[in-house]
CSV table of C-alpha atoms in Angstrom, one decimal:
chain,number,residue,atom,x,y,z
A,1,GLY,CA,-5.2,40.1,-55.0
A,2,ASN,CA,-5.8,36.8,-53.4
A,3,SER,CA,-9.2,35.3,-53.8
A,4,VAL,CA,-11.2,32.1,-53.4
A,5,THR,CA,-14.1,30.9,-55.5
A,6,GLN,CA,-16.5,28.3,-54.3
A,7,MET,CA,-19.5,26.7,-56.0
A,8,GLU,CA,-22.8,28.2,-55.2
A,9,GLY,CA,-25.2,26.4,-53.1
A,10,PRO,CA,-27.3,25.1,-51.6
A,11,VAL,CA,-26.1,21.6,-52.3
A,12,THR,CA,-28.9,19.2,-51.5
A,13,LEU,CA,-28.1,15.5,-51.0
A,14,SER,CA,-29.6,12.4,-49.5
A,15,GLU,CA,-27.9,10.7,-46.7
A,16,GLU,CA,-25.0,8.4,-47.8
A,17,ALA,CA,-24.6,10.3,-51.1
A,18,PHE,CA,-21.1,11.4,-52.3
A,19,LEU,CA,-20.2,15.0,-51.7
A,20,THR,CA,-18.0,17.3,-53.7
A,21,ILE,CA,-17.8,21.1,-53.1
A,22,ASN,CA,-15.5,22.8,-55.6
A,23,CYS,CA,-13.0,25.4,-54.5
A,24,THR,CA,-10.4,27.2,-56.6
A,25,TYR,CA,-8.1,30.0,-55.6
A,26,THR,CA,-6.0,32.8,-56.9
A,27,ALA,CA,-2.9,33.7,-55.0
A,28,THR,CA,0.7,34.9,-55.2
A,29,GLY,CA,3.3,32.7,-53.6
A,30,TYR,CA,2.3,29.5,-51.9
A,31,PRO,CA,-0.7,29.9,-49.7
A,32,SER,CA,-2.0,27.4,-47.2
A,33,LEU,CA,-5.5,26.2,-47.8
A,34,PHE,CA,-8.3,25.5,-45.4
A,35,TRP,CA,-11.9,24.3,-45.2
A,36,TYR,CA,-14.0,25.6,-42.3
A,37,VAL,CA,-17.5,24.5,-41.4
A,38,GLN,CA,-20.2,26.6,-39.8
A,39,TYR,CA,-23.1,24.7,-38.2
A,40,PRO,CA,-26.3,26.6,-37.7
A,41,GLY,CA,-26.0,29.3,-35.0
A,42,GLU,CA,-22.3,28.6,-34.4
A,43,GLY,CA,-19.0,30.0,-35.2
A,44,LEU,CA,-16.5,28.6,-37.7
A,45,GLN,CA,-14.6,25.5,-37.0
A,46,LEU,CA,-11.5,24.3,-38.9
A,47,LEU,CA,-12.4,21.1,-40.8
A,48,LEU,CA,-9.1,20.4,-42.5
A,49,LYS,CA,-6.1,22.1,-44.0
A,50,ALA,CA,-3.2,21.6,-46.4
A,51,THR,CA,0.0,23.6,-46.5
A,52,LYS,CA,1.7,22.7,-49.7
A,53,ALA,CA,1.1,21.2,-53.1
A,54,ASP,CA,-0.2,17.6,-53.2
A,55,ASP,CA,-0.9,17.6,-49.4
A,56,LYS,CA,-4.2,16.0,-48.5
A,57,GLY,CA,-6.1,17.2,-45.5
A,58,SER,CA,-8.6,14.9,-43.9
A,59,ASN,CA,-11.0,14.9,-41.0
A,60,LYS,CA,-14.3,13.3,-40.0
A,61,GLY,CA,-14.4,11.5,-43.4
A,62,PHE,CA,-13.9,14.7,-45.4
A,63,GLU,CA,-10.9,15.1,-47.6
A,64,ALA,CA,-9.3,17.8,-49.8
A,65,THR,CA,-6.1,17.7,-51.9
A,66,TYR,CA,-4.0,20.8,-52.6
A,67,ARG,CA,-3.7,20.9,-56.4
A,68,LYS,CA,-1.3,23.6,-57.5
A,69,GLU,CA,-1.6,22.8,-61.2
A,70,THR,CA,-5.3,23.5,-61.1
A,71,THR,CA,-5.3,25.9,-58.2
A,72,SER,CA,-8.0,23.9,-56.5
A,73,PHE,CA,-8.8,22.4,-53.1
A,74,HIS,CA,-12.1,20.5,-53.6
A,75,LEU,CA,-13.8,19.1,-50.6
A,76,GLU,CA,-15.1,15.5,-50.8
A,77,LYS,CA,-16.8,13.0,-48.6
A,78,GLY,CA,-17.8,9.5,-49.6
A,79,SER,CA,-21.0,9.2,-47.6
A,80,VAL,CA,-22.7,12.3,-46.0
A,81,GLN,CA,-24.9,12.3,-42.9
A,82,VAL,CA,-27.7,14.5,-41.9
A,83,SER,CA,-25.4,16.0,-39.2
A,84,ASP,CA,-23.1,17.3,-42.0
A,85,SER,CA,-25.7,19.9,-42.9
A,86,ALA,CA,-23.8,23.2,-42.5
A,87,VAL,CA,-22.1,25.9,-44.5
A,88,TYR,CA,-18.7,25.1,-45.7
A,89,PHE,CA,-16.0,27.8,-46.4
A,90,CYS,CA,-12.9,27.4,-48.4
A,91,ALA,CA,-10.1,29.8,-47.4
A,92,LEU,CA,-6.5,30.6,-48.1
A,93,ARG,CA,-3.8,32.2,-46.1
A,94,ASP,CA,-0.8,33.7,-47.7
A,95,THR,CA,2.5,33.5,-45.7
A,96,GLY,CA,3.0,37.2,-46.1
A,97,PHE,CA,-0.3,38.4,-44.8
A,98,GLN,CA,-2.1,38.0,-41.5
A,99,LYS,CA,-5.6,37.2,-42.8
A,100,LEU,CA,-7.6,34.4,-44.1
A,101,VAL,CA,-9.4,35.1,-47.4
A,102,PHE,CA,-12.7,33.2,-47.5
A,103,GLY,CA,-14.9,32.0,-50.3
A,104,THR,CA,-18.5,32.8,-50.3
A,105,GLY,CA,-19.5,29.6,-48.5
A,106,THR,CA,-21.5,26.7,-49.7
A,107,ARG,CA,-24.6,25.5,-47.8
A,108,LEU,CA,-25.0,21.7,-47.6
A,109,LEU,CA,-28.4,20.2,-46.9
A,110,VAL,CA,-28.5,16.5,-46.2
A,111,SER,CA,-31.9,14.8,-46.0
A,112,PRO,CA,-32.6,11.4,-44.4
B,1,ASP,CA,-12.5,26.2,-21.4
B,2,THR,CA,-13.7,28.3,-24.3
B,3,ALA,CA,-10.7,29.2,-26.6
B,4,VAL,CA,-12.1,32.4,-28.1
B,5,SER,CA,-15.0,34.0,-26.4
B,6,GLN,CA,-17.1,36.9,-27.5
B,7,THR,CA,-19.7,38.9,-25.6
B,8,PRO,CA,-22.5,39.6,-26.1
B,9,LYS,CA,-23.8,36.8,-28.3
B,10,TYR,CA,-26.8,38.9,-29.4
B,11,LEU,CA,-27.0,42.7,-29.5
B,12,VAL,CA,-30.1,44.6,-30.6
B,13,THR,CA,-29.8,48.3,-30.6
B,14,GLN,CA,-31.2,51.4,-32.2
B,15,MET,CA,-29.7,53.4,-35.0
B,16,GLY,CA,-27.3,56.1,-33.8
B,17,ASN,CA,-26.3,54.3,-30.7
B,18,ASP,CA,-22.7,53.3,-29.7
B,19,LYS,CA,-21.9,49.8,-28.8
B,20,SER,CA,-19.0,47.5,-28.0
B,21,ILE,CA,-18.2,43.8,-28.5
B,22,LYS,CA,-15.6,42.2,-26.4
B,23,CYS,CA,-13.3,39.3,-27.4
B,24,GLU,CA,-10.9,37.3,-25.3
B,25,GLN,CA,-8.7,34.3,-26.3
B,26,ASN,CA,-6.9,32.0,-23.9
B,27,LEU,CA,-4.8,30.2,-26.5
B,28,GLY,CA,-1.7,32.3,-26.0
B,29,HIS,CA,-2.0,33.5,-29.6
B,30,ASP,CA,-0.2,36.6,-30.9
B,31,THR,CA,-2.7,37.6,-33.5
B,32,MET,CA,-6.4,38.5,-33.3
B,33,TYR,CA,-8.9,39.4,-35.9
B,34,TRP,CA,-12.4,40.8,-36.4
B,35,TYR,CA,-14.5,39.5,-39.3
B,36,LYS,CA,-17.9,40.5,-40.5
B,37,GLN,CA,-20.4,38.0,-41.9
B,38,ASP,CA,-23.2,39.5,-43.8
B,39,SER,CA,-26.7,38.1,-44.4
B,40,LYS,CA,-25.5,36.0,-47.3
B,41,LYS,CA,-22.8,34.4,-45.1
B,42,PHE,CA,-20.0,36.2,-46.8
B,43,LEU,CA,-17.0,36.7,-44.5
B,44,LYS,CA,-14.7,39.7,-44.7
B,45,ILE,CA,-11.9,40.7,-42.5
B,46,MET,CA,-12.1,44.0,-40.8
B,47,PHE,CA,-9.1,44.3,-38.6
B,48,SER,CA,-6.1,42.3,-37.4
B,49,TYR,CA,-3.8,42.9,-34.5
B,50,ASN,CA,-0.5,41.3,-33.7
B,51,ASN,CA,0.8,41.8,-30.1
B,52,LYS,CA,-1.5,44.7,-29.6
B,53,GLU,CA,-0.5,46.4,-32.8
B,54,LEU,CA,-2.8,47.0,-35.7
B,55,ILE,CA,-1.5,45.3,-38.8
B,56,ILE,CA,-4.6,45.0,-41.0
B,57,ASN,CA,-7.2,47.7,-41.4
B,58,GLU,CA,-9.4,46.9,-44.4
B,59,THR,CA,-11.8,49.5,-45.8
B,60,VAL,CA,-13.9,49.9,-42.8
B,61,PRO,CA,-15.8,53.1,-41.8
B,62,ASN,CA,-14.1,55.2,-39.1
B,63,ARG,CA,-17.1,54.5,-36.9
B,64,PHE,CA,-15.5,51.1,-36.2
B,65,SER,CA,-12.6,51.3,-33.8
B,66,PRO,CA,-10.8,48.2,-32.5
B,67,LYS,CA,-8.9,48.3,-29.3
B,68,SER,CA,-6.4,45.7,-28.0
B,69,PRO,CA,-5.5,46.3,-24.3
B,70,ASP,CA,-3.3,43.2,-24.4
B,71,LYS,CA,-2.6,40.4,-26.8
B,72,ALA,CA,-5.4,38.3,-25.3
B,73,HIS,CA,-8.1,40.8,-25.9
B,74,LEU,CA,-9.5,42.6,-28.9
B,75,ASN,CA,-12.6,44.7,-28.5
B,76,LEU,CA,-14.6,46.4,-31.2
B,77,HIS,CA,-16.4,49.7,-30.6
B,78,ILE,CA,-18.9,51.0,-33.1
B,79,ASN,CA,-20.2,54.5,-33.1
B,80,SER,CA,-23.4,55.9,-34.6
B,81,LEU,CA,-24.7,52.5,-35.6
B,82,GLU,CA,-26.4,52.2,-38.9
B,83,LEU,CA,-28.9,49.7,-40.3
B,84,GLY,CA,-26.2,48.4,-42.6
B,85,ASP,CA,-24.1,47.4,-39.7
B,86,SER,CA,-26.4,44.6,-38.9
B,87,ALA,CA,-24.4,41.4,-39.3
B,88,VAL,CA,-22.6,38.7,-37.4
B,89,TYR,CA,-19.2,39.7,-36.1
B,90,PHE,CA,-16.6,37.1,-35.5
B,91,CYS,CA,-13.5,37.4,-33.4
B,92,ALA,CA,-10.6,35.0,-34.2
B,93,SER,CA,-7.1,34.4,-33.2
B,94,SER,CA,-4.0,32.6,-34.5
B,95,GLN,CA,-0.5,31.9,-33.6
B,96,ALA,CA,2.8,33.2,-35.1
B,97,GLN,CA,2.7,36.0,-37.5
B,98,GLY,CA,4.1,35.1,-40.9
B,99,LEU,CA,3.4,31.4,-40.6
B,100,GLY,CA,0.7,30.9,-43.2
B,101,ASN,CA,-0.1,27.3,-42.2
B,102,THR,CA,-1.5,28.2,-38.8
B,103,GLU,CA,-5.2,28.1,-38.7
B,104,ALA,CA,-7.4,30.7,-37.0
B,105,PHE,CA,-9.7,29.8,-34.2
B,106,PHE,CA,-13.1,31.6,-34.2
B,107,GLY,CA,-15.4,32.8,-31.5
B,108,GLN,CA,-19.2,32.0,-31.6
B,109,GLY,CA,-20.0,35.3,-33.1
B,110,THR,CA,-22.0,38.3,-32.1
B,111,ARG,CA,-25.2,38.9,-34.0
B,112,LEU,CA,-25.8,42.6,-34.2
B,113,THR,CA,-29.2,43.9,-35.2
B,114,VAL,CA,-29.7,47.6,-35.7
B,115,VAL,CA,-33.3,48.7,-35.7
């Protein structure tokens, strides 16, 4: 079945450091890929998405590129801020099914 | 206006009780979902409805029963609550069944604590 694997956290960085959170997936067909963010005490918000191979999703300084050859969708940001501290979820959605499959989430902690 | 709203936000109840969580979306979406997030933040789908019809029913105990009176509402009723039901329950909605590139919009979650 479809699955998403994320790196375990927490990821602890200082402000202005470079961020990478790894995400790989297993899926049949051509899934769409998403990154969601969950701030403390809140629901999930879509951060960015990519719907086909080589697409790059970007938002708020975050980027991720859909790499079909490596089945990956790594999240990157050049300079993190304290306000980026949250849990980040990688997810896929297969065109044939009506559900998002999530990774286990990666907690990011950014210190001043 | 809140796109996907859930009530209540917090729910503390005793084992054995029956409780309901309500969800409404004003986005005009066709599909709604319930997800469960455990203490380790792992998210797992429970149910999905499309235009009031159940289309996904993952391995969930029969004590959980979703009800969709119309496509804007998806409620979750839980009978005979158990300690292991303690979690955060998220409602979500999305547009257009079969279009994999449409994202889901999530509610703020309902933190259920069974004591």
